[in-house]
Tab-separated table of C-alpha atoms (C1' of nucleotides) in Angstrom:
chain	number	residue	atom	x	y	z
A	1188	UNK	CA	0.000	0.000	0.000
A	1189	UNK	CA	3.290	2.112	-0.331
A	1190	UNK	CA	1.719	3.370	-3.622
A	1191	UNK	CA	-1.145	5.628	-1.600
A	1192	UNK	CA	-0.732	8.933	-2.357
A	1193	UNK	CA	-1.063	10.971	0.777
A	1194	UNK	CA	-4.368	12.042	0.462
A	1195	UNK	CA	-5.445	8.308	0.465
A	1196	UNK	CA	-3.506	7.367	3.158
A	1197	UNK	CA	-4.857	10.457	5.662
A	1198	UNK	CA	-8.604	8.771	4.414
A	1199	UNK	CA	-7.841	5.375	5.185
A	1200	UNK	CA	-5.950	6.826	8.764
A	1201	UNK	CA	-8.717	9.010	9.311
A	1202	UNK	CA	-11.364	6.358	9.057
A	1203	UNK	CA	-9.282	4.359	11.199
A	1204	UNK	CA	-8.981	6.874	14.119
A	1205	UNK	CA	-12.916	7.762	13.593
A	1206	UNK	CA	-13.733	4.189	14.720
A	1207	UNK	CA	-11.281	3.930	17.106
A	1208	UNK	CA	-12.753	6.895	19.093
A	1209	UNK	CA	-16.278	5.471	18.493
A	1210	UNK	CA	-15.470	2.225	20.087
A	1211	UNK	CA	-13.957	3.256	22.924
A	1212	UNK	CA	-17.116	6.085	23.867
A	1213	UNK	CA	-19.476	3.342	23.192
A	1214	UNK	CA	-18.149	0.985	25.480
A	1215	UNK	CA	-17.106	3.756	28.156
A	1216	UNK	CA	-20.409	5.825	28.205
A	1217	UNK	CA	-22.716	4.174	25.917
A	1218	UNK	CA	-23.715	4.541	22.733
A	1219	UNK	CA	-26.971	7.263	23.198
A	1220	UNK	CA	-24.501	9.168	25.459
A	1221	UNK	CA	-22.157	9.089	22.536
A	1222	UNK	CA	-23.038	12.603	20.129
A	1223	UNK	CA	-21.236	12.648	17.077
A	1224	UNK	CA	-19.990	15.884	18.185
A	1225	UNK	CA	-18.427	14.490	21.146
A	1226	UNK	CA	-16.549	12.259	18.405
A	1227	UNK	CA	-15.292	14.781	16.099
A	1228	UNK	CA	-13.935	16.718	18.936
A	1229	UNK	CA	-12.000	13.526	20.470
A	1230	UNK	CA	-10.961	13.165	16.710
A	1231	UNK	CA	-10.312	16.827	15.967
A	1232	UNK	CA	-12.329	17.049	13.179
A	1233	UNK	CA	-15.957	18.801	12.411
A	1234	UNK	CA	-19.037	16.607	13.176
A	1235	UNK	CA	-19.807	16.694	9.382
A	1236	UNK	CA	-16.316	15.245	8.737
A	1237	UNK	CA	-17.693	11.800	10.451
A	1238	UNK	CA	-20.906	12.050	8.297
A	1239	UNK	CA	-18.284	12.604	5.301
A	1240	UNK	CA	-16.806	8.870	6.025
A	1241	UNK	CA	-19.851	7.099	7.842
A	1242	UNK	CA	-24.016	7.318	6.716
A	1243	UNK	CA	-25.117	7.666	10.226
A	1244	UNK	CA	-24.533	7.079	13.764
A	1245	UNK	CA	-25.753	3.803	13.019
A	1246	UNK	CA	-23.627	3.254	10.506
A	1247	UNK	CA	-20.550	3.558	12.382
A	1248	UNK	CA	-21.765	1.523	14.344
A	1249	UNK	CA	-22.203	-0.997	12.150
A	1250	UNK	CA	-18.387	-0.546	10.960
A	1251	UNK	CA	-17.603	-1.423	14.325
A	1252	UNK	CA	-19.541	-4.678	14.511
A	1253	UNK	CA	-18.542	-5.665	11.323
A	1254	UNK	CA	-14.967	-5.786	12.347
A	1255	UNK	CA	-15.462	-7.828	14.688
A	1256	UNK	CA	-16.395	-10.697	12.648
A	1257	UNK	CA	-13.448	-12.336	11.671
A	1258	UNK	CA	-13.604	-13.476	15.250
A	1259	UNK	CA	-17.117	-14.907	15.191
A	1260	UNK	CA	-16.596	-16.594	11.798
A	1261	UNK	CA	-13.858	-18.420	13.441
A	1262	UNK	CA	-15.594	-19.772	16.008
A	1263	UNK	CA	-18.283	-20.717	13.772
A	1264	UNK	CA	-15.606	-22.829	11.727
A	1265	UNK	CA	-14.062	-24.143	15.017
A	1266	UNK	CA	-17.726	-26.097	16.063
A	1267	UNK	CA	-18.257	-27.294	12.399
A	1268	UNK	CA	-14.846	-28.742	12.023
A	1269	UNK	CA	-15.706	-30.573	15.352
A	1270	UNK	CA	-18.166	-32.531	13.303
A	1271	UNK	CA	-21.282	-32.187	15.791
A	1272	UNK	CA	-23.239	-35.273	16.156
A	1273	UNK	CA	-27.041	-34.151	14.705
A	1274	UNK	CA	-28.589	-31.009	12.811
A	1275	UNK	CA	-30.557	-30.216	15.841
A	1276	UNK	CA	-27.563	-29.764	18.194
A	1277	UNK	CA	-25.535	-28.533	14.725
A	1278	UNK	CA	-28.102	-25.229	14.219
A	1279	UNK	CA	-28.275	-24.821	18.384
A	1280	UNK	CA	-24.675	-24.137	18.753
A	1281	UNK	CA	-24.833	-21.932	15.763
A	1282	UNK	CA	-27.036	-19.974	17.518
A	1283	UNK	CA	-25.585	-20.295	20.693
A	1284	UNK	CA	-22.022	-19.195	19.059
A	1285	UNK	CA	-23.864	-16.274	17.528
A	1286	UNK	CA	-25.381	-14.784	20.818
A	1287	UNK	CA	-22.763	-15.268	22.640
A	1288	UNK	CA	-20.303	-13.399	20.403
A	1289	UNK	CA	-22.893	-10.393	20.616
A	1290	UNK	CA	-22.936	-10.258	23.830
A	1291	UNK	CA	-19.475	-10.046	24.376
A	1292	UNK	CA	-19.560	-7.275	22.088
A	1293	UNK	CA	-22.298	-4.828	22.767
A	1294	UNK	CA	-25.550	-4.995	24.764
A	1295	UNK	CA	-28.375	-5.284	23.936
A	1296	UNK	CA	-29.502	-2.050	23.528
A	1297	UNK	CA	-26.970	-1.415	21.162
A	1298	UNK	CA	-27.822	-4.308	19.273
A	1299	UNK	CA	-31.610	-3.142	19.163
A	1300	UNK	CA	-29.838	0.063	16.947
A	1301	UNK	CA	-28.021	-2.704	14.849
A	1302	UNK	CA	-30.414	-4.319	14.604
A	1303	UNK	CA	-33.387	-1.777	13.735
A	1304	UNK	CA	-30.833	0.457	11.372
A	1305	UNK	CA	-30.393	-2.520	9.542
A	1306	UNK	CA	-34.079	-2.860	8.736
A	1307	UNK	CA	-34.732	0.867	7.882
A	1308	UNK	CA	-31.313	1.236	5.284
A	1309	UNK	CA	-31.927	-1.307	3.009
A	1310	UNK	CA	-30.087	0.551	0.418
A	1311	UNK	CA	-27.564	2.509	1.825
A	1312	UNK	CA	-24.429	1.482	2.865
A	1313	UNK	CA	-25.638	-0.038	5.927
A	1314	UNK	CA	-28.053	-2.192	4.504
A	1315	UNK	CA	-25.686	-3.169	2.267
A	1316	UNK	CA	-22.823	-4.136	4.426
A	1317	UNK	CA	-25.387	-6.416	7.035
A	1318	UNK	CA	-26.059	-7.924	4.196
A	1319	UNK	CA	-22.899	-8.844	3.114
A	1320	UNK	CA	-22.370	-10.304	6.966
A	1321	UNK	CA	-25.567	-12.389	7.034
A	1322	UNK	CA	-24.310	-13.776	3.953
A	1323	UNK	CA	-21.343	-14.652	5.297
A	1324	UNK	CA	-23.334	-16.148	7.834
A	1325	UNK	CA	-25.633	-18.459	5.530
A	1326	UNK	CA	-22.230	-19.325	3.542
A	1327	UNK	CA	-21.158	-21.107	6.862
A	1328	UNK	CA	-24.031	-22.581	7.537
A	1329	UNK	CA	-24.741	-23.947	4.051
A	1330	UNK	CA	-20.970	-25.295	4.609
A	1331	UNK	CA	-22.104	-26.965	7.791
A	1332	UNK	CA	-25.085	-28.687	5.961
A	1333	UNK	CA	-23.157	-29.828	2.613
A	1334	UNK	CA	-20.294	-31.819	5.876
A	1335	UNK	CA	-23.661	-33.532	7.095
A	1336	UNK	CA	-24.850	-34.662	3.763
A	1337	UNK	CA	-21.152	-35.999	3.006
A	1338	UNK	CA	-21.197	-37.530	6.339
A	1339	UNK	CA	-25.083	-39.069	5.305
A	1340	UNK	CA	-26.870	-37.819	7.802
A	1341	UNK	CA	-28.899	-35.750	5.463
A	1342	UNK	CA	-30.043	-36.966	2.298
A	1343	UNK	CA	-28.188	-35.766	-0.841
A	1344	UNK	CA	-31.439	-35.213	-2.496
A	1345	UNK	CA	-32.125	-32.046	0.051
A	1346	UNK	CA	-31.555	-28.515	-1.856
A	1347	UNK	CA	-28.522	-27.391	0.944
A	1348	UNK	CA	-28.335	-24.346	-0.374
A	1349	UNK	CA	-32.091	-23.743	0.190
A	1350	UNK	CA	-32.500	-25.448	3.544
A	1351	UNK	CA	-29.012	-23.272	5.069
A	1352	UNK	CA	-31.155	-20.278	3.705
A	1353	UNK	CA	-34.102	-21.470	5.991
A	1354	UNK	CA	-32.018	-22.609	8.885
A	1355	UNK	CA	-30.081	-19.881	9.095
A	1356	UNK	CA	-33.388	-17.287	9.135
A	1357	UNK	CA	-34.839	-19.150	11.873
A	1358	UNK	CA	-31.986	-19.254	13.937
A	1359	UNK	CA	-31.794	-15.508	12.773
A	1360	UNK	CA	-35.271	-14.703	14.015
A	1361	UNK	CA	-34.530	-15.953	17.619
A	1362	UNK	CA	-31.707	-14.152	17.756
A	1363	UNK	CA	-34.126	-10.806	17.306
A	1364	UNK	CA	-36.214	-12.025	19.945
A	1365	UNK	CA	-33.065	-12.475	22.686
A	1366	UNK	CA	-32.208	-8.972	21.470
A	1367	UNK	CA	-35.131	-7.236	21.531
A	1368	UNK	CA	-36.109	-8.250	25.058
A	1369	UNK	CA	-33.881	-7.748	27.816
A	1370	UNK	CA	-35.203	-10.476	30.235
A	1371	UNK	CA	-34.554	-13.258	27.938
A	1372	UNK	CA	-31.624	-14.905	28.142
A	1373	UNK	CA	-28.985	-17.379	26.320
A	1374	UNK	CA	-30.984	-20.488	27.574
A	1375	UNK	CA	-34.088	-19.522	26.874
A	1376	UNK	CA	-33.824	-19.269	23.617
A	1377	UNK	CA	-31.599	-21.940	23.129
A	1378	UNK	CA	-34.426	-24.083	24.447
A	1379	UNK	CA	-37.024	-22.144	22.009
A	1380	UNK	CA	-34.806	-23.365	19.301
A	1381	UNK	CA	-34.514	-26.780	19.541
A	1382	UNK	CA	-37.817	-26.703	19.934
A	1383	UNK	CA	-38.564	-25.267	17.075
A	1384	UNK	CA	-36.598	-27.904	15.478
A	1385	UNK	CA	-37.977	-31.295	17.384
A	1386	UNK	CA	-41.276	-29.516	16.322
A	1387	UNK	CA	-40.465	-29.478	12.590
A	1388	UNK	CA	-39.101	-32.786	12.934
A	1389	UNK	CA	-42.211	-33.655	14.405
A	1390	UNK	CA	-44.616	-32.750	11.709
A	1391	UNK	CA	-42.819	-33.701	8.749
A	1392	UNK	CA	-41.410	-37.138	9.477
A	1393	UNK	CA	-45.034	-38.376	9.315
X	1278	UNK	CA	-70.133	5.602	27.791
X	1279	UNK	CA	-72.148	7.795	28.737
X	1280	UNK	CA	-70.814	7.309	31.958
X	1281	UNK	CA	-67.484	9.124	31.027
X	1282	UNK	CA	-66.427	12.263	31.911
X	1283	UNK	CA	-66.159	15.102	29.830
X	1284	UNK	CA	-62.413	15.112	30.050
X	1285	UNK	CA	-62.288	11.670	28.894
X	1286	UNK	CA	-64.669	11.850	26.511
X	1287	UNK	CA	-62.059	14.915	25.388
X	1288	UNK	CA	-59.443	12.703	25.675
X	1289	UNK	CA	-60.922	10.029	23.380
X	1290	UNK	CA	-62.226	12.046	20.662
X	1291	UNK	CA	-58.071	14.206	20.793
X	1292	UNK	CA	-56.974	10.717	20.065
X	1293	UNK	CA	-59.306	9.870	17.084
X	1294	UNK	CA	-58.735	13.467	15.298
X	1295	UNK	CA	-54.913	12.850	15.917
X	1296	UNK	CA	-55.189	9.261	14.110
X	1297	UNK	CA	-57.524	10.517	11.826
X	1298	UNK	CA	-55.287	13.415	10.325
X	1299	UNK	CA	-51.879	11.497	10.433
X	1300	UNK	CA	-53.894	8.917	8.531
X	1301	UNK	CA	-54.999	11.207	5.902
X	1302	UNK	CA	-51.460	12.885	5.866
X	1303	UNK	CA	-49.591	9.570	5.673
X	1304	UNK	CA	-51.244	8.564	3.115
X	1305	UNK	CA	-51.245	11.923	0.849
X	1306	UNK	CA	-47.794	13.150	1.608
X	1307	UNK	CA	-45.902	10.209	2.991
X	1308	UNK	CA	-44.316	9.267	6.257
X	1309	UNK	CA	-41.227	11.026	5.934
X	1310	UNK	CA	-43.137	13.934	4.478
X	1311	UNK	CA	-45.645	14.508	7.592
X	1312	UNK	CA	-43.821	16.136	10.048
X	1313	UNK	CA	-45.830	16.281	14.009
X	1314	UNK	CA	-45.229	19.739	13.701
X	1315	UNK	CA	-47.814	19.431	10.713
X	1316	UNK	CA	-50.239	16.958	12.027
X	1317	UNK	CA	-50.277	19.425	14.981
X	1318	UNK	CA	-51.004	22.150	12.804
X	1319	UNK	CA	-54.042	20.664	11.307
X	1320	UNK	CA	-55.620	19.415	14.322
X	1321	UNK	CA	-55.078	22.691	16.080
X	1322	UNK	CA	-53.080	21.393	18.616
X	1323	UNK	CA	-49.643	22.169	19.708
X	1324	UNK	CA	-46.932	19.351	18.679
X	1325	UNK	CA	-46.347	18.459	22.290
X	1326	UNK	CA	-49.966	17.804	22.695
X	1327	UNK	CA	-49.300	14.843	20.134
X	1328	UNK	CA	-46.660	13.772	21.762
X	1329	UNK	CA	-48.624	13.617	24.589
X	1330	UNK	CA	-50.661	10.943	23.136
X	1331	UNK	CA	-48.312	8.899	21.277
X	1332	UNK	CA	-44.860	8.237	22.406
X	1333	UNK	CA	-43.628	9.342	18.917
X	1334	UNK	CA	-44.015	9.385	15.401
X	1335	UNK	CA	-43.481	5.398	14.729
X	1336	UNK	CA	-45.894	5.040	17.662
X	1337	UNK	CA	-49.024	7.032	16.274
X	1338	UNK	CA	-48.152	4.864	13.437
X	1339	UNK	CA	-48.094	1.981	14.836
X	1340	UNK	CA	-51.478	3.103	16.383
X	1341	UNK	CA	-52.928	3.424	13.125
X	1342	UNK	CA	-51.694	-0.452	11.190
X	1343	UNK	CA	-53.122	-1.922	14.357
X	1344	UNK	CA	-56.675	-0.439	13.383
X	1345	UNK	CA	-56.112	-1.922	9.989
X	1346	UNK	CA	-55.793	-5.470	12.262
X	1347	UNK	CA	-59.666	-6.445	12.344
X	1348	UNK	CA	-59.768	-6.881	8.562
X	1349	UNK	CA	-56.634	-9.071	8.695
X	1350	UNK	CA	-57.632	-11.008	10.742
X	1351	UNK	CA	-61.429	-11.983	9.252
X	1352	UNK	CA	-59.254	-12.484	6.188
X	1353	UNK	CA	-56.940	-15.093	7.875
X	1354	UNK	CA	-60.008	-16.702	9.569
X	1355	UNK	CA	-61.629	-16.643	6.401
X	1356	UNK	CA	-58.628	-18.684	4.405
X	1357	UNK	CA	-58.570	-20.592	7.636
X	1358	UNK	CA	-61.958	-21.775	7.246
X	1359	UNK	CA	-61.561	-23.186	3.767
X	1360	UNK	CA	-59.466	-26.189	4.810
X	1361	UNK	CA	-56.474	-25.978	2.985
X	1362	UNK	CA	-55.306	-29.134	1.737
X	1363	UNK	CA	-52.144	-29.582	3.251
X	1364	UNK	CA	-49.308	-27.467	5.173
X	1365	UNK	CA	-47.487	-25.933	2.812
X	1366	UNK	CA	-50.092	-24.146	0.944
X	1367	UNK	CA	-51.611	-23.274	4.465
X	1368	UNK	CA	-48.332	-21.373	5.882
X	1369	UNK	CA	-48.045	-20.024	2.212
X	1370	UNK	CA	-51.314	-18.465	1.820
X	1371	UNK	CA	-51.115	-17.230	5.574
X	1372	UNK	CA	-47.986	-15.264	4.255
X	1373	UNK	CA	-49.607	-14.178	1.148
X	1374	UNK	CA	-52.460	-12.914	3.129
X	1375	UNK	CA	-50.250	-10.639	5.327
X	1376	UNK	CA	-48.014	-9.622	2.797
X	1377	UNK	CA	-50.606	-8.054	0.316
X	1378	UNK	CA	-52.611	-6.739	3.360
X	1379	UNK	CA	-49.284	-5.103	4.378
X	1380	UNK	CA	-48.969	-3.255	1.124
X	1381	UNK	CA	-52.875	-2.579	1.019
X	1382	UNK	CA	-52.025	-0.336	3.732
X	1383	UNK	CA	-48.531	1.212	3.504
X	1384	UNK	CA	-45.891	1.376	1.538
X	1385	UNK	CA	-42.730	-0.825	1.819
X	1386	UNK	CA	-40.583	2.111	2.768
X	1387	UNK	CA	-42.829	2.909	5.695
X	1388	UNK	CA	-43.664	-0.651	7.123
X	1389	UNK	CA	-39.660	-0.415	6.802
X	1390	UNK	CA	-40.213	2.403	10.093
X	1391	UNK	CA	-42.941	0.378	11.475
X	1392	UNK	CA	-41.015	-2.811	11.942
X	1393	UNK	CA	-37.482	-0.772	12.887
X	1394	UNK	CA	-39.386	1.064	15.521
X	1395	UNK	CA	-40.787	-2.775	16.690
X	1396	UNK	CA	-37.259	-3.717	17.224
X	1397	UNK	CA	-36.003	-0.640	19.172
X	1398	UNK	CA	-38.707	-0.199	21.662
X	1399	UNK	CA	-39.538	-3.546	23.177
X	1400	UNK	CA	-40.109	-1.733	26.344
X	1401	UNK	CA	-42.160	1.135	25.383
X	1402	UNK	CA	-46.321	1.213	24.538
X	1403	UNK	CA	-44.848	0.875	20.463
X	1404	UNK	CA	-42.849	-2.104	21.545
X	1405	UNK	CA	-46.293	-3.724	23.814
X	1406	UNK	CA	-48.434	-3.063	20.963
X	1407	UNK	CA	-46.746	-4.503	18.145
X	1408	UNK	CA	-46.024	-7.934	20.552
X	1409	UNK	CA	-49.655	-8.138	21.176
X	1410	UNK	CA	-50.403	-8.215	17.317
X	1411	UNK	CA	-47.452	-10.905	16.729
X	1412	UNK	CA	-49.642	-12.869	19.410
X	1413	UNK	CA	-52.968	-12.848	17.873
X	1414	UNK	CA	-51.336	-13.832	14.562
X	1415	UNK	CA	-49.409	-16.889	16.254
X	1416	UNK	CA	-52.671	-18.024	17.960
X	1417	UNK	CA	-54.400	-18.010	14.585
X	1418	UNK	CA	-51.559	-20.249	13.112
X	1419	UNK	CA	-51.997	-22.126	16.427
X	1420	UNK	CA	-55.730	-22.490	15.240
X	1421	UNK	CA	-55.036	-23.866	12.060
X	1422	UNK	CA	-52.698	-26.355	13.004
X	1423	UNK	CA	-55.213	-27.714	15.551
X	1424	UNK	CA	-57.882	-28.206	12.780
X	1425	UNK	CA	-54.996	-29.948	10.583
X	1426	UNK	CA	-54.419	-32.235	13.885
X	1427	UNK	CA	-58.127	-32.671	14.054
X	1428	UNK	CA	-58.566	-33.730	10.047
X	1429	UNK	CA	-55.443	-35.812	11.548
X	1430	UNK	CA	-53.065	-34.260	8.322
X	1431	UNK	CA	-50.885	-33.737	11.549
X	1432	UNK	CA	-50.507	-36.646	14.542
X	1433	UNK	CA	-51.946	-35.134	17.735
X	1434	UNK	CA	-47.999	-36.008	19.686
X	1435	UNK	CA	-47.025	-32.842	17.751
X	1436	UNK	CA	-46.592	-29.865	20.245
X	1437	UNK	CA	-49.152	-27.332	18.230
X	1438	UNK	CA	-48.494	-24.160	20.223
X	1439	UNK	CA	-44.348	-24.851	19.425
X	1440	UNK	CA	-45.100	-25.292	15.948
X	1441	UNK	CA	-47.282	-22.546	15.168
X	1442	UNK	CA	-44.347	-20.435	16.966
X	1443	UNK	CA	-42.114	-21.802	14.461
X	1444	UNK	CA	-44.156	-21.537	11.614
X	1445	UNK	CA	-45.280	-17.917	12.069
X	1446	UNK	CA	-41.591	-17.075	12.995
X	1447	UNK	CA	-40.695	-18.629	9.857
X	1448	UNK	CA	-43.130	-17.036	7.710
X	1449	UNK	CA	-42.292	-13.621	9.513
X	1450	UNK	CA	-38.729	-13.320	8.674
X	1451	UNK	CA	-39.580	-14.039	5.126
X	1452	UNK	CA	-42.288	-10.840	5.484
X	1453	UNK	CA	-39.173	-8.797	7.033
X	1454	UNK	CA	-37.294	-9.661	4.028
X	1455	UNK	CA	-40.102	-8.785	1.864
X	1456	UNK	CA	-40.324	-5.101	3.692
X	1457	UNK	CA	-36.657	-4.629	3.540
X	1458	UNK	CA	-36.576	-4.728	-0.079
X	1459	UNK	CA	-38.403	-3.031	-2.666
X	1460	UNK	CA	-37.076	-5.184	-5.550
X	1461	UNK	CA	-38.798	-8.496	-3.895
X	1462	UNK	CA	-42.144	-8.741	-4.886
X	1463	UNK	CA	-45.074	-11.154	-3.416
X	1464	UNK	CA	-44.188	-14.139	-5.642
X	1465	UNK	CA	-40.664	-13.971	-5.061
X	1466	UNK	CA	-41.464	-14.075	-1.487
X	1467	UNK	CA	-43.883	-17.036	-1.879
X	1468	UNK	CA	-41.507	-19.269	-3.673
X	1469	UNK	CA	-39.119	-19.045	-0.671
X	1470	UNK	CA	-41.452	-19.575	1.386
X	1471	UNK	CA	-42.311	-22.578	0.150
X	1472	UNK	CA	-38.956	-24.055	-0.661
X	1473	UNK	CA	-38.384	-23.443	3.325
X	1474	UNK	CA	-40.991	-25.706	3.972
X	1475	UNK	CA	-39.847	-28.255	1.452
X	1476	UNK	CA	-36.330	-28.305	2.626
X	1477	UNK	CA	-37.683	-28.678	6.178
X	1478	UNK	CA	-39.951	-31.446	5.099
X	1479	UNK	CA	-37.346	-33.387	2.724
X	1480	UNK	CA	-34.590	-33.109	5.803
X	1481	UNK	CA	-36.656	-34.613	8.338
X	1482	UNK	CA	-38.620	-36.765	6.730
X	1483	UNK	CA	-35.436	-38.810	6.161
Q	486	DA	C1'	-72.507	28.916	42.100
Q	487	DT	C1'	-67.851	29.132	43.754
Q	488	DC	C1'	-63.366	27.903	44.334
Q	489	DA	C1'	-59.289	25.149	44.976
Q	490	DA	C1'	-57.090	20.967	43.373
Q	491	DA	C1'	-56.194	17.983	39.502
Q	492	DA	C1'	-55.482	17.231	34.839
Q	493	DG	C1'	-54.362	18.739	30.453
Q	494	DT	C1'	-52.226	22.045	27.264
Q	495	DT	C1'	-49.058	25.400	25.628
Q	496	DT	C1'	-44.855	27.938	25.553
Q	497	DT	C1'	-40.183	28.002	25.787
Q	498	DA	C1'	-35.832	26.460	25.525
Q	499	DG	C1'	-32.948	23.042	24.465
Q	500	DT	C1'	-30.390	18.540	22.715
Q	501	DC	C1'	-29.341	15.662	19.032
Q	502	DT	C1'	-29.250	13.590	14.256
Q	503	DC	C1'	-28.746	14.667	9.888
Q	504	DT	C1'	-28.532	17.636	5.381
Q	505	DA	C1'	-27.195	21.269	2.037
Q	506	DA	C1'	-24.386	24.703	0.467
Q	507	DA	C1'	-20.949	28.194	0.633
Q	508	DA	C1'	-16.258	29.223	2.056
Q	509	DT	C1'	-11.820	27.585	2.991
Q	510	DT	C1'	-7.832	24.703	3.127
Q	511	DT	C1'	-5.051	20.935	1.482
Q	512	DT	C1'	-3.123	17.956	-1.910
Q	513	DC	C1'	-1.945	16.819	-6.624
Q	514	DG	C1'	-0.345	16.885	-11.340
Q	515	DT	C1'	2.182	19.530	-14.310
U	613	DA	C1'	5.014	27.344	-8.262
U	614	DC	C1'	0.286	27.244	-9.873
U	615	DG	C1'	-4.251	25.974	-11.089
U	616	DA	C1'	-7.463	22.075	-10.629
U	617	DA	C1'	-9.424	18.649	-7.752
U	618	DA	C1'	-10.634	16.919	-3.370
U	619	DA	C1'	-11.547	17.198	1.331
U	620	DT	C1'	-12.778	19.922	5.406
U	621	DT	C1'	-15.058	23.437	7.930
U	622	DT	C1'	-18.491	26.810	8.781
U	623	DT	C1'	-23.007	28.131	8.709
U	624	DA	C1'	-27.705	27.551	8.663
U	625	DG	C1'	-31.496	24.860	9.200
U	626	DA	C1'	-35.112	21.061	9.460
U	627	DG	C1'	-37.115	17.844	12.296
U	628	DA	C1'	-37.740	14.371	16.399
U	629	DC	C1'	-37.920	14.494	20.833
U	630	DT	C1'	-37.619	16.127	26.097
U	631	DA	C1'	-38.169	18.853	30.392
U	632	DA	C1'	-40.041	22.318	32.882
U	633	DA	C1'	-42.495	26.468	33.741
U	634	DA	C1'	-46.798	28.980	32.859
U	635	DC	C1'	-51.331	28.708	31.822
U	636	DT	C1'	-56.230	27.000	31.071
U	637	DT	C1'	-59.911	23.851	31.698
U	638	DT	C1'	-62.466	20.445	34.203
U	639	DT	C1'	-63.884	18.566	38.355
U	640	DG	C1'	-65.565	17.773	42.886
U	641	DA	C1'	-66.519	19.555	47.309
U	642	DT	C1'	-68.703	23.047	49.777
DNA sequence: ATCAAAAGTTTTAGTCTCTAAAATTTTCGT
DNA sequence: ACGAAAATTTTAGAGACTAAAACTTTTGAT
């Protein structure tokens, strides 16, 4: 990257420092307590400077999470290459690996932003970017599927693609639920998952 | 009510005129467009007034798509009714149903507010509301799947309250994705829908 | 009917996100 | 070094929302 001019290089550093900052007034006081203004002025810049490199509050927000996925996709790789034992328990720990990694991350709360911003910016950069992660996301999960039908413990015949798609959104949809309410917790949905899935199992194996 | 006050009855009738003009305004100028300010303006209130009624803007809309709820809901009872022949067409037309009611009522860019606002304030009237409508939904998919257990399509052992969780959750993450995007239309939406249920089916069935 | 308390409304003043545009500064290619 | 291009800052403003003080209306007791 020694062939950045300097301009390029201040972007890239400026971007860089931007986030920093963020992250470390989100954790310390919160992200509502956290005005843009009070950003630029940790950063030295003018509060339309941050709108000049992010969408929105939101969005840098989203940055943020976003970088923390190479973590998270780890993990996810570190269960599936540990061959789990059934689908049921397979999608469960997906899950479980999923809220878990949130949680060490934000709260809640902030997640509810995430969460909500990525519903209302479908087209902006935001939207775009969560749905590059989800993909991600289904990508590992359609992995996961493809090891059990090589292993035959799911049929060859079954569309993987289609049934990660499926698996993946209703594993997705819990996790809204254990966001948007602060009283459940890890557990509880965990159990509301498999559930869902003995349930499924239930009705069509007849 | 003749019983109440004439500071309730007030209170009641404030309420309706407040609906009643956002409605109009929503519709004519859009969401974005109608500022409380406005809606103030033409009910001859000041804007704190409004927000003295609603919590905010999402929540006065909220207010209004749960009016639109009764006709829903004799719609789902209706297709309910019918006896659909198996499943998979049932979950598919109960998405159908909601989806076209949906965008009988509002555009996708502001159900886009309605469901972001859902996520954000769990704790809030907005956040009660919108669970309370999730719940009559889920207990008419709980309905249905009863009256497939009692045509015996489904063997009584299943758990019919988990699966009609499941099923509406299912079917509601496919709506969100449906909302989120303008460029997926009611068809597209359908075929996914039912390709979820056929992977589901042609995994456990095995 | 009168009057004080309760409830509701308005005014005011302010914070915060976000946008647009004009003015200014910085970097770049020549 | 100089003009063009790009980025940054300033300024000005809209709009959602909040808190509190000032005011008006309704109510219930006398």
């Amino acid at each position: 990257m020694a062939s950045m001019g300097l301009r390029e290089r201040q972007k890239a550093s400026r971007r860089e420092r931007i986030l920093e900052i963020a992250k470390t007034r989100f954790q310390t006081d919160g992200y509502t307590a956290t005005t843009i203004e009070l950003i630029a002025k940790d950063a030295d810049i003018s509060a339309v400077t941050v709108y000049n490199y992010f969408d929105s509050k939101a969005g840098l927000l989203l940055a943020l999470v976003s970088e923390s996925d190479q973590l998270l996709i780890r993990q996810l790789k570190t269960m599936i290459a540990r061959k789990p034992a059934n689908l049921v328990d397979a999608v469960a720990s997906f899950g479980q690996i999923l809220r878990r990694h949130a949680m060490s991350y934000l709260t809640k709360s902030t997640w509810r932003e995430v969460l909500s911003a990525s519903i209302n910016e479908g087209s902006s950069d935001f939207g775009r970017t969560y749905l590059e992660l989800d993909n991600v996301l289904i990508e590992l999960m359609h992995a996961m599927i493809v090891e059990f039908q090589e292993r035959e413990l799911i049929p060859a015949s079954v569309d993987s693609a289609a049934l990660a798609d499926c698996l993946f959104s209703l594993q997705n949809i819990r996790f809204f639920q254990f966001i948007a309410d602060d009283n459940r917790d890890d557990e509880d949905i965990d159990r509301r998952l498999r559930r869902d899935l003995e349930s499924l199992k239930a009705v069509f194996s007849a």
